[in-house]
mmCIF file of C-alpha atoms and ligand atoms in Angstrom:
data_model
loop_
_atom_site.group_PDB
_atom_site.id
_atom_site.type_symbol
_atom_site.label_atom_id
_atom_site.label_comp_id
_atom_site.label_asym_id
_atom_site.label_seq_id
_atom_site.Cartn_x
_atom_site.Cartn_y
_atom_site.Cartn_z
ATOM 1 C CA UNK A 16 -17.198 74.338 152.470
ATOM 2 C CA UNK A 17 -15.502 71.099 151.371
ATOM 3 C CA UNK A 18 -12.174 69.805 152.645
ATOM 4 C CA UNK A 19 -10.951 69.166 148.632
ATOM 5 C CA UNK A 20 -7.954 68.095 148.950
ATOM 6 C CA UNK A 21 -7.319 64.979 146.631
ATOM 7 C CA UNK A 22 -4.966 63.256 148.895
ATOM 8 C CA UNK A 23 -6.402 64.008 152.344
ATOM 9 C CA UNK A 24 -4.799 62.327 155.532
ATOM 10 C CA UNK A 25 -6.363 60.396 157.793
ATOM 11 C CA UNK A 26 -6.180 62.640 161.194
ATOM 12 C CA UNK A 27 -6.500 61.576 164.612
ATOM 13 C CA UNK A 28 -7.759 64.710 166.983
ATOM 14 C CA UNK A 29 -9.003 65.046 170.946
ATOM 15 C CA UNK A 30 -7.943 64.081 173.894
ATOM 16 C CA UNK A 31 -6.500 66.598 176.437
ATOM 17 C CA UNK A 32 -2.994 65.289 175.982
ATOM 18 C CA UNK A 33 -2.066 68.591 173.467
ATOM 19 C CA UNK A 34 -3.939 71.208 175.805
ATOM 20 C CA UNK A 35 -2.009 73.680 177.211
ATOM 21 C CA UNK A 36 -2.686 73.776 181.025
ATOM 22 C CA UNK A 37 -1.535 77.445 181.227
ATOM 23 C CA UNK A 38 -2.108 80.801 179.601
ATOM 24 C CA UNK A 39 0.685 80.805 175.901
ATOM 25 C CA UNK A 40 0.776 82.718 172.926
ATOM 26 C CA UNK A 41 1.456 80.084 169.894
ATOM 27 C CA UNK A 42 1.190 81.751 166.352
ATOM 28 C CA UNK A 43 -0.081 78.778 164.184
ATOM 29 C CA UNK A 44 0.970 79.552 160.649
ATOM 30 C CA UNK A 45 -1.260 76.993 158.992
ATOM 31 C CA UNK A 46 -1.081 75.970 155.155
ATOM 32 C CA UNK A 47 -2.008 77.075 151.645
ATOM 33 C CA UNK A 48 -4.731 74.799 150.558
ATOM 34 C CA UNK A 49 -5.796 75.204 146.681
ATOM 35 C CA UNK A 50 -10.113 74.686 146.780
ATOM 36 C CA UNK A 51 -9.763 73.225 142.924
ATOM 37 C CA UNK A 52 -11.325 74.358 140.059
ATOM 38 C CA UNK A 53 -10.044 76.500 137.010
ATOM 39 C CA UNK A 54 -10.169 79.863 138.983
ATOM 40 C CA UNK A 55 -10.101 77.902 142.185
ATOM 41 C CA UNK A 56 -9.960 79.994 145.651
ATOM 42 C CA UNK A 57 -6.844 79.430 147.932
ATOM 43 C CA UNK A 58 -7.749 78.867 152.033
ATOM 44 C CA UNK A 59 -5.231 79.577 155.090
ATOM 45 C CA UNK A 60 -5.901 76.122 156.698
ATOM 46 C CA UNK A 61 -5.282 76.316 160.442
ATOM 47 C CA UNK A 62 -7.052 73.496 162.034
ATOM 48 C CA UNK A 63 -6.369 70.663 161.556
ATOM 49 C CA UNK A 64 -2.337 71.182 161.314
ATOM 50 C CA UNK A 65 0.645 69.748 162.450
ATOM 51 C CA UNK A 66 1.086 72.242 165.104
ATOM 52 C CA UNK A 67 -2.686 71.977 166.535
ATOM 53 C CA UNK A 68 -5.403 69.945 165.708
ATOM 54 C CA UNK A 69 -8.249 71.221 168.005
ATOM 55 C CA UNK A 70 -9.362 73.880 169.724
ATOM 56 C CA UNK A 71 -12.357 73.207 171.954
ATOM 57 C CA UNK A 72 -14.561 71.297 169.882
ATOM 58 C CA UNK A 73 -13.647 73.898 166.868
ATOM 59 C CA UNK A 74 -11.683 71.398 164.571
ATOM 60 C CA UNK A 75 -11.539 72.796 161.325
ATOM 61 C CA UNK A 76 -10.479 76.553 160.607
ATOM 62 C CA UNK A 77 -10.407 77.785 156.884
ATOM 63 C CA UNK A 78 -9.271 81.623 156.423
ATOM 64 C CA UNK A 79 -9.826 82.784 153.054
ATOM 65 C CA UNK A 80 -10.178 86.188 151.110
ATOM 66 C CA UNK A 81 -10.702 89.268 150.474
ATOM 67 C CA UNK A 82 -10.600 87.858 146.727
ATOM 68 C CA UNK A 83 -11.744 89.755 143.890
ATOM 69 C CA UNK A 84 -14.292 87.642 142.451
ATOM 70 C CA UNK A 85 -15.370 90.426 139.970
ATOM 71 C CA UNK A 86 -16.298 88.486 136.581
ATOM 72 C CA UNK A 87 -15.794 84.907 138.070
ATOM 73 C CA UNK A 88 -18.222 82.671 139.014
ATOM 74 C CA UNK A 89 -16.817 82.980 142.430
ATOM 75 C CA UNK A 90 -17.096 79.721 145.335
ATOM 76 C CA UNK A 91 -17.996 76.856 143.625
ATOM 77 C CA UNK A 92 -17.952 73.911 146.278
ATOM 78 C CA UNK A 93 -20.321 71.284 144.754
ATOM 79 C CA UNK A 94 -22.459 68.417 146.571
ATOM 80 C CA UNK A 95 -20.166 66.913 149.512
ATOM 81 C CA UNK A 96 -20.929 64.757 152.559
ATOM 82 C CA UNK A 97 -20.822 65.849 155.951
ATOM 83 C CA UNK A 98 -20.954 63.127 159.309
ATOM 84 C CA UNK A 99 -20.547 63.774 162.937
ATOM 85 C CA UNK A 100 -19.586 67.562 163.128
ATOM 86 C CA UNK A 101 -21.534 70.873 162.239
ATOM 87 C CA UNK A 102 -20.754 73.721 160.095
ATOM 88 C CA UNK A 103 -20.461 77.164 160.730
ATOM 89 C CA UNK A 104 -20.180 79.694 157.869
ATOM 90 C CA UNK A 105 -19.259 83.370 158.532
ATOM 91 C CA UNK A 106 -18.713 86.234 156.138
ATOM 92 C CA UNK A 107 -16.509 89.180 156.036
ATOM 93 C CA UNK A 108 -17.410 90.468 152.561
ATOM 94 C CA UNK A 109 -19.600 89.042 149.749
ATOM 95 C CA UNK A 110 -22.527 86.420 150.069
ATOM 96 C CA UNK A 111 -22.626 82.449 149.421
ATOM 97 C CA UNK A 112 -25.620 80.913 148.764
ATOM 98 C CA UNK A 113 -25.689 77.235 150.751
ATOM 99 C CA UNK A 114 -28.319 74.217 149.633
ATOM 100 C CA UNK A 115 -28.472 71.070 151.265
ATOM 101 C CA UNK A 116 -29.900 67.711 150.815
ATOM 102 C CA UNK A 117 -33.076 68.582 153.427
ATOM 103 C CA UNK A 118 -34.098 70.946 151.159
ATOM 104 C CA UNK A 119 -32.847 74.412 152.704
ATOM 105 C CA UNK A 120 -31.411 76.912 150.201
ATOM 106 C CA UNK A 121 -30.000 80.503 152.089
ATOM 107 C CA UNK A 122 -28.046 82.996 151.087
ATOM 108 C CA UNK A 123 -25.452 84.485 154.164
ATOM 109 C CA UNK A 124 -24.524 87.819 154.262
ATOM 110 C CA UNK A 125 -21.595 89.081 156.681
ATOM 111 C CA UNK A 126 -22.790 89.457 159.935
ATOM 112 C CA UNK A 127 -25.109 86.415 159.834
ATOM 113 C CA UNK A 128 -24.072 82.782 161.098
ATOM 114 C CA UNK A 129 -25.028 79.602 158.684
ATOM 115 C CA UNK A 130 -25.140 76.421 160.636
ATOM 116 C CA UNK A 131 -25.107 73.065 159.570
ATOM 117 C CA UNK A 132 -25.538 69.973 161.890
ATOM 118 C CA UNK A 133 -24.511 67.457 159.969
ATOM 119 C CA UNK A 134 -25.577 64.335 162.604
ATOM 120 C CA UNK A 135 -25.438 60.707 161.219
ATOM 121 C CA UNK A 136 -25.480 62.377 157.404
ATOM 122 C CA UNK A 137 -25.774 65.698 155.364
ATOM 123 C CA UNK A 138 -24.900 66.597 152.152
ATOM 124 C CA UNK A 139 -24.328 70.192 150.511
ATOM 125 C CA UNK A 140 -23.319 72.542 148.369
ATOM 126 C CA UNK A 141 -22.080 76.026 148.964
ATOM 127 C CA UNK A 142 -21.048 78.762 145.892
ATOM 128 C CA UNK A 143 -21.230 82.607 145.251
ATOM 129 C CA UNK A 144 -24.751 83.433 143.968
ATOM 130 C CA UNK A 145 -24.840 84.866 139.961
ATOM 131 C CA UNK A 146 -25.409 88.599 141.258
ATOM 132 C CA UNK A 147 -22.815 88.694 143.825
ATOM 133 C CA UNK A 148 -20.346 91.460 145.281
ATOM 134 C CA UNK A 149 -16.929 91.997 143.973
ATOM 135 C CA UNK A 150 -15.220 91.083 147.307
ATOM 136 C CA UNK A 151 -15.207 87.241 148.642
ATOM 137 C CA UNK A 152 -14.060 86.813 152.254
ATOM 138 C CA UNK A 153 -14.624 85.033 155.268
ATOM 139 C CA UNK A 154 -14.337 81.543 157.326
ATOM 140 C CA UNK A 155 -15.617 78.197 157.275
ATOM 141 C CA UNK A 156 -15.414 75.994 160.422
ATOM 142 C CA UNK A 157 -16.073 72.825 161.541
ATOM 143 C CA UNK A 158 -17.626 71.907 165.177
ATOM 144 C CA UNK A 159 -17.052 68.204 166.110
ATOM 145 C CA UNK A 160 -20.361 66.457 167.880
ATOM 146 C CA UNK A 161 -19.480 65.107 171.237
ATOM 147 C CA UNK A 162 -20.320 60.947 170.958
ATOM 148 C CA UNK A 163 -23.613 61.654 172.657
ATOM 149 C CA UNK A 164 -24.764 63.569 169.700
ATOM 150 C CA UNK A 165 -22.695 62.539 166.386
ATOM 151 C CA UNK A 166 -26.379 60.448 165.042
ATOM 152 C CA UNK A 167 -28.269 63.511 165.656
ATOM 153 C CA UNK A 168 -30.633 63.825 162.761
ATOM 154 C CA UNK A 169 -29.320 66.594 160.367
ATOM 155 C CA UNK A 170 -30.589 70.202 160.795
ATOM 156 C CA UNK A 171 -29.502 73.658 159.480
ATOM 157 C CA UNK A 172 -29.975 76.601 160.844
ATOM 158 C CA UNK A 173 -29.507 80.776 159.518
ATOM 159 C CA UNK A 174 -29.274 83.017 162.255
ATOM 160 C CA UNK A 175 -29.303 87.030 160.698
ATOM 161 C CA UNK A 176 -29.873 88.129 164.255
ATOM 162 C CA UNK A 177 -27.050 87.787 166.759
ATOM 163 C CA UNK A 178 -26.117 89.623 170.409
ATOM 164 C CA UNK A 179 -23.852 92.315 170.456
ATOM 165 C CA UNK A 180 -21.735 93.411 172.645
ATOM 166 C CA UNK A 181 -20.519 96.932 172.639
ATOM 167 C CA UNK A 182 -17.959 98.854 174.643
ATOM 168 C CA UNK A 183 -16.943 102.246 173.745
ATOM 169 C CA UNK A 184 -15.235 101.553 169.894
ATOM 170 C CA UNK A 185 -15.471 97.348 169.895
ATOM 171 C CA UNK A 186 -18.986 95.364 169.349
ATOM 172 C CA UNK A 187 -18.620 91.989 169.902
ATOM 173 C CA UNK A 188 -20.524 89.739 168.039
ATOM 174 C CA UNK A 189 -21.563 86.366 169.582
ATOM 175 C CA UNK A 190 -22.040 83.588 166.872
ATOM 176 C CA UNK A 191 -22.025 80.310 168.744
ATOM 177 C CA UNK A 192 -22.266 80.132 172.903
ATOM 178 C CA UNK A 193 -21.934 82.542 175.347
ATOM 179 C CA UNK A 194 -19.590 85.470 176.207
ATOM 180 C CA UNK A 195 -19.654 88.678 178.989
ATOM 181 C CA UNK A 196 -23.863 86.873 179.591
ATOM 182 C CA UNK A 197 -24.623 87.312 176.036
ATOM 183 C CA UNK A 198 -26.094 84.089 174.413
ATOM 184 C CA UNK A 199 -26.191 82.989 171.065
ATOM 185 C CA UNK A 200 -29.060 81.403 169.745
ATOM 186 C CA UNK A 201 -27.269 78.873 167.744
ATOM 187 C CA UNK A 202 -27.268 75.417 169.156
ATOM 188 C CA UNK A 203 -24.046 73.628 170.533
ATOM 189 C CA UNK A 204 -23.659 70.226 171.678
ATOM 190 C CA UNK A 205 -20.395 71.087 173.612
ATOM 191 C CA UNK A 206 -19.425 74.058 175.634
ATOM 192 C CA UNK A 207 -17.708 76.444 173.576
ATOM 193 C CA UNK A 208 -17.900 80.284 171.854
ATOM 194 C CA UNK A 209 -17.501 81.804 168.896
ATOM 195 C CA UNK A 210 -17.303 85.844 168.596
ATOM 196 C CA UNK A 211 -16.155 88.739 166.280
ATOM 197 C CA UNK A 212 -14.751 91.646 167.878
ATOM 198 C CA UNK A 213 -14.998 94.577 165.189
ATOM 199 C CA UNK A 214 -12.771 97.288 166.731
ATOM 200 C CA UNK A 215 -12.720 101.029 165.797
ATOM 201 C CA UNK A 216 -9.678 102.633 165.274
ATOM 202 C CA UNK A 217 -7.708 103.190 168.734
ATOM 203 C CA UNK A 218 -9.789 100.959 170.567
ATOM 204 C CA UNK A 219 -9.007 98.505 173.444
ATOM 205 C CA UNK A 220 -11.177 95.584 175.092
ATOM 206 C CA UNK A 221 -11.023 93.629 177.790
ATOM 207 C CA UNK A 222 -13.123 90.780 177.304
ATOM 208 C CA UNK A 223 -14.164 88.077 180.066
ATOM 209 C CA UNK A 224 -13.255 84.307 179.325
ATOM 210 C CA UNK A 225 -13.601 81.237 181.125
ATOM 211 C CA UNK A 226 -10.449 79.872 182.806
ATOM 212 C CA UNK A 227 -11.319 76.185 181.894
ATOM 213 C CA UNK A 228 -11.997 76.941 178.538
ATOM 214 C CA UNK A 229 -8.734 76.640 175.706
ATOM 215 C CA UNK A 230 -8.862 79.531 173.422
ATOM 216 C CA UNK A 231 -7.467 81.159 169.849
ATOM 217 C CA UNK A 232 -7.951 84.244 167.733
ATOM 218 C CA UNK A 233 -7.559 84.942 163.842
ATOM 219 C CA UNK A 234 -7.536 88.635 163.014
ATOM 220 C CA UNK A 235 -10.389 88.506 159.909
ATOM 221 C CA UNK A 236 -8.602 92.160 159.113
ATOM 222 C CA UNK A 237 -6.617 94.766 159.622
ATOM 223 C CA UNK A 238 -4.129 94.718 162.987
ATOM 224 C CA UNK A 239 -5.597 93.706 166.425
ATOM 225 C CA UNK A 240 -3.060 93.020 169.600
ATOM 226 C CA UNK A 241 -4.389 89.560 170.984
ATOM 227 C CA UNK A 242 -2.384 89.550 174.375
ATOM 228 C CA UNK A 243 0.028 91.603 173.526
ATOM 229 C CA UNK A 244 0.922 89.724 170.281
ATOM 230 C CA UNK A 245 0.213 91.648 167.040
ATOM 231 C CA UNK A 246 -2.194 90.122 164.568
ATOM 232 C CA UNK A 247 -3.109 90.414 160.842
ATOM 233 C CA UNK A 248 -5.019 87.825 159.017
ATOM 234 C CA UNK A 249 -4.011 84.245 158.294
ATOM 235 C CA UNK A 250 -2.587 82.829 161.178
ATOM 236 C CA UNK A 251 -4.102 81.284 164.547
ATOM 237 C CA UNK A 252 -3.208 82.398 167.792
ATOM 238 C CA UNK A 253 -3.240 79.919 170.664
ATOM 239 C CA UNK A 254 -3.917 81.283 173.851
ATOM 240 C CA UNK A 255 -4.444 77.954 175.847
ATOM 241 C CA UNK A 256 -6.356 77.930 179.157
ATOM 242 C CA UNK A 257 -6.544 79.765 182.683
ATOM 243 C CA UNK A 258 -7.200 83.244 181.853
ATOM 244 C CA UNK A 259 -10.178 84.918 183.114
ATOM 245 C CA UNK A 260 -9.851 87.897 180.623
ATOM 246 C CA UNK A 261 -8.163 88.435 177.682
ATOM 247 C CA UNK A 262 -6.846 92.023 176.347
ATOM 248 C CA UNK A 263 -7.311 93.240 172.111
ATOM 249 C CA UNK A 264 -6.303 96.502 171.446
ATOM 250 C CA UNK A 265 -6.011 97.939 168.290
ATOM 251 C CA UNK A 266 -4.184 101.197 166.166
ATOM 252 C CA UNK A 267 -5.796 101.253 163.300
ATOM 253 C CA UNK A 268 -9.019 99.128 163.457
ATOM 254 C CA UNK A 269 -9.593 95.399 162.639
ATOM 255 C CA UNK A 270 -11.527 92.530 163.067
ATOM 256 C CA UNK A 271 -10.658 89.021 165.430
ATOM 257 C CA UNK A 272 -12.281 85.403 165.203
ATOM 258 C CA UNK A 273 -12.151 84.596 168.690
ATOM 259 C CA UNK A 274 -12.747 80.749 169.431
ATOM 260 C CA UNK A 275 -12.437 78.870 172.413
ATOM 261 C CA UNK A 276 -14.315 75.526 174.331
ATOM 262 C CA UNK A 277 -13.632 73.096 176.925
ATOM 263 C CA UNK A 278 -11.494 71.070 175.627
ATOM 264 C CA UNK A 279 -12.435 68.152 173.607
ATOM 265 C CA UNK A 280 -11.854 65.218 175.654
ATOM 266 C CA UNK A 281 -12.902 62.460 173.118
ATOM 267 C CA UNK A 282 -10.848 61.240 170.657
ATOM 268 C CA UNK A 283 -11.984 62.081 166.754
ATOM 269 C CA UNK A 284 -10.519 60.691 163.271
ATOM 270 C CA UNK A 285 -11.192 62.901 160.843
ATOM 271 C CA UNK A 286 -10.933 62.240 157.016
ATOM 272 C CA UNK A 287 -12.056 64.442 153.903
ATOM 273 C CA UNK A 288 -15.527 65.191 155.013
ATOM 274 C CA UNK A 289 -16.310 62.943 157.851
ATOM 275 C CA UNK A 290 -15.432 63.181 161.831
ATOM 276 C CA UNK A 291 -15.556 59.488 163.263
ATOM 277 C CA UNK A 292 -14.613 57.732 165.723
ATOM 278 C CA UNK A 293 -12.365 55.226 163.767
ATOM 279 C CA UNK A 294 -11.196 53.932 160.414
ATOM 280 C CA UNK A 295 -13.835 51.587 159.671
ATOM 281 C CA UNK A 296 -16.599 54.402 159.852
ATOM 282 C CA UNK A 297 -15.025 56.687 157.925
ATOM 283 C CA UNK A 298 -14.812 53.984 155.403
ATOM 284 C CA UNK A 299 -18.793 53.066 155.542
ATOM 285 C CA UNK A 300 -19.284 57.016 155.153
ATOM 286 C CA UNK A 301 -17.164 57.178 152.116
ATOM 287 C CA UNK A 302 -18.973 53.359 150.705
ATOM 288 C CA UNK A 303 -22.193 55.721 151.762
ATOM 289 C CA UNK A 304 -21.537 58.434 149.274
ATOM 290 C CA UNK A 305 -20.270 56.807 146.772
ATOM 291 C CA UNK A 306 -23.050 54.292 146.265
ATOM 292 C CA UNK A 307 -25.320 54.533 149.000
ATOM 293 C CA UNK A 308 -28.556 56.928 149.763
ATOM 294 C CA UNK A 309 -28.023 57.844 152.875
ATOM 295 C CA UNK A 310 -26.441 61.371 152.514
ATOM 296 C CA UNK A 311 -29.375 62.037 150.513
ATOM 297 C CA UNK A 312 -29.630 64.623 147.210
ATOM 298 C CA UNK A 313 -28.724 68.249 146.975
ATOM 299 C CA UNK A 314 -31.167 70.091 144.299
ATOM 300 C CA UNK A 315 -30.475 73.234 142.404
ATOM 301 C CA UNK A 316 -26.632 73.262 141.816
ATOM 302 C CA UNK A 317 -25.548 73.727 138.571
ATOM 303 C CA UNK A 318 -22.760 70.575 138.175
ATOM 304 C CA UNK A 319 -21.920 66.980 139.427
ATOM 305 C CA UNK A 320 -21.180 66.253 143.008
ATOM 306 C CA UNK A 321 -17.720 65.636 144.587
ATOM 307 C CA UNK A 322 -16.265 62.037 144.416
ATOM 308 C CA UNK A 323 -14.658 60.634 147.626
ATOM 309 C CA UNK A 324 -10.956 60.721 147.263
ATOM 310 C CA UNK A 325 -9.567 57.205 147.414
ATOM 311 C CA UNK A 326 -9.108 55.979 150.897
ATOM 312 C CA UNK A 327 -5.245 56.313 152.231
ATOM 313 C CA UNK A 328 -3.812 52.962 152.645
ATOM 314 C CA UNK A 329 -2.627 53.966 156.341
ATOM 315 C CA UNK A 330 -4.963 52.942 159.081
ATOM 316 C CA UNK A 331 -4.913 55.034 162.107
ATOM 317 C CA UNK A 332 -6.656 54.535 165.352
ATOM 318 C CA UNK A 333 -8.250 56.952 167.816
ATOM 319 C CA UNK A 334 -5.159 58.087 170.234
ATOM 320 C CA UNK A 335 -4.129 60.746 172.533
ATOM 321 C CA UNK A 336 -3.055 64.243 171.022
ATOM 322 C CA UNK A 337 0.888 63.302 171.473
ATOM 323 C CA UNK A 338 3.019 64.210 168.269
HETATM 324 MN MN1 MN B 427 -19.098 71.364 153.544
#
């Protein structure tokens, strides 16, 4: 998915400044952001936000749905740039078909992880396929590369078949890294994990974590206790660092995002589309798309490609994660 905002701030992110050294429990409300369009969707963004900006390398957390997308054309996110980060696109309900400018064109279903390393450039576009379900809802989040790896050439990746973890009424799905010795297959640049705990009704898990490792959880539905702390879907819990397991229990049934990563020790700017390093970059990415080739050409979607927003006049420099 794009970032579509038509005014989007320049945002500095990393550093280990903003990490919590201890086990917390911060509820991150997030904000409303409208995706555009006449019958646009509306997105519970929680990373980047004034409370939080990263979590592990995770640095950009969209929550959105269940939407009835019965007689609608459903997501419509045309042709966008990506730099320096990768994608990850994961389904509750429904199906979104993703193309991209090497060529790939995949449908994801729920229960099936769409990853796109973006590299030095990438360009796509995501929207609901003509015969689609009723019911749209999921995430879309951003990794950010490690400097190492930002110029990676650009790759994408489906993966339908995950490891699952199951214990008595929970399976644990692993999307991205490890968790309890079970190993995605999806590649990562950083150390870091992405799961879905799917809980039955009355269930409670105890799930090993990694005391270095920062941590948060979304509930994707119904009511799951993160900690202690009851969640239903929207908002981002924080859990910090130094725990070495992590409690969910559940009345009624539900479903938790649960992301976490050694923290991000580099410092990011982030604008619209792009992770950088600094203002200038994220400048020649946005001269790049608007009038250069090297974000190359996205076939098969039926419209024009996004526009850069204008550049914001502020200029901000890489700093620590201090407010
Ligand atoms: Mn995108």
């Amino acid at each position: 998915m794009s970032n579509v905002e038509l005014q989007p701030a320049e945002t500095v992110c990393g550093g280990r400044a903003e990490v919590a050294a201890e086990p917390v429990r911060d509820l991150i409300t997030g904000h409303q952001v409208a995706l555009g369009g006449p019958r646009g969707m509306t997105v519970t963004r929680t990373l980047p936000g004034r409370q939080r900006r990263m979590v592990g390398a995770w640095c950009f957390l969209d929550y959105y749905g269940p939407d009835d997308i019965t007689g609608t054309r459903g997501m419509r996110v045309p042709p966008h740039p990506h730099t320096g980060l990768q994608t990850v696109s994961w389904l509750v309900a429904g199906e979104v078909l993703h193309r991209d400018s090497l060529g790939s064109v995949q449908l994801i279903e729920p229960g099936q992880l769409n990853l796109m390393t973006a590299g030095h450039a990438i360009s796509h576009a995501e929207e609901s396929p003509a015969d689609h379900s009723p019911i749209l809802h999921g995430v879309q989040l951003w990794v950010a590369l490690p400097g190492s790896d930002r110029h990676t050439a650009p790759d994408f990746a489906h993966h339908p078949d995950l490891p699952v973890l199951r214990d008595g009424g929970a399976a644990v799905t692993v999307l991205m890294g490890e968790l309890a010795g079970a190993v995605s297959p999806a590649r990562c640049f950083t150390p870091l994990v992405g799961a879905e705990a799917s809980l039955a009704a009355a269930a409670t898990l105890r799930l090993p974590v990694e005391p270095d490792f920062e941590y948060a959880a979304l509930a994707l539905a119904g009511t799951v206790e993160v900690d202690g702390v009851p969640l239903t879907p929207g908002p981002l819990l924080y859990l910090g660092t130094g725990r070495s397991t992590l409690d969910l229990r559940t009345g009624g049934g539900g479903k938790l995002l649960l992301l976490g990563g050694e923290p991000f020790a580099e410092q990011i700017v982030m604008w619209w589309n792009f992770v950088a390093r600094d203002h200038d970059e994220i400048v020649a990415d946005r001269e790049e798309w608007m009038g250069g080739d090297r974000f190359g050409v996205v076939r098969g979607f039926d419209g024009d490609r996004l526009p850069a927003p204008e550049m914001p006049t502020t200029r901000l420099r890489p700093r620590g994660r201090e407010r």
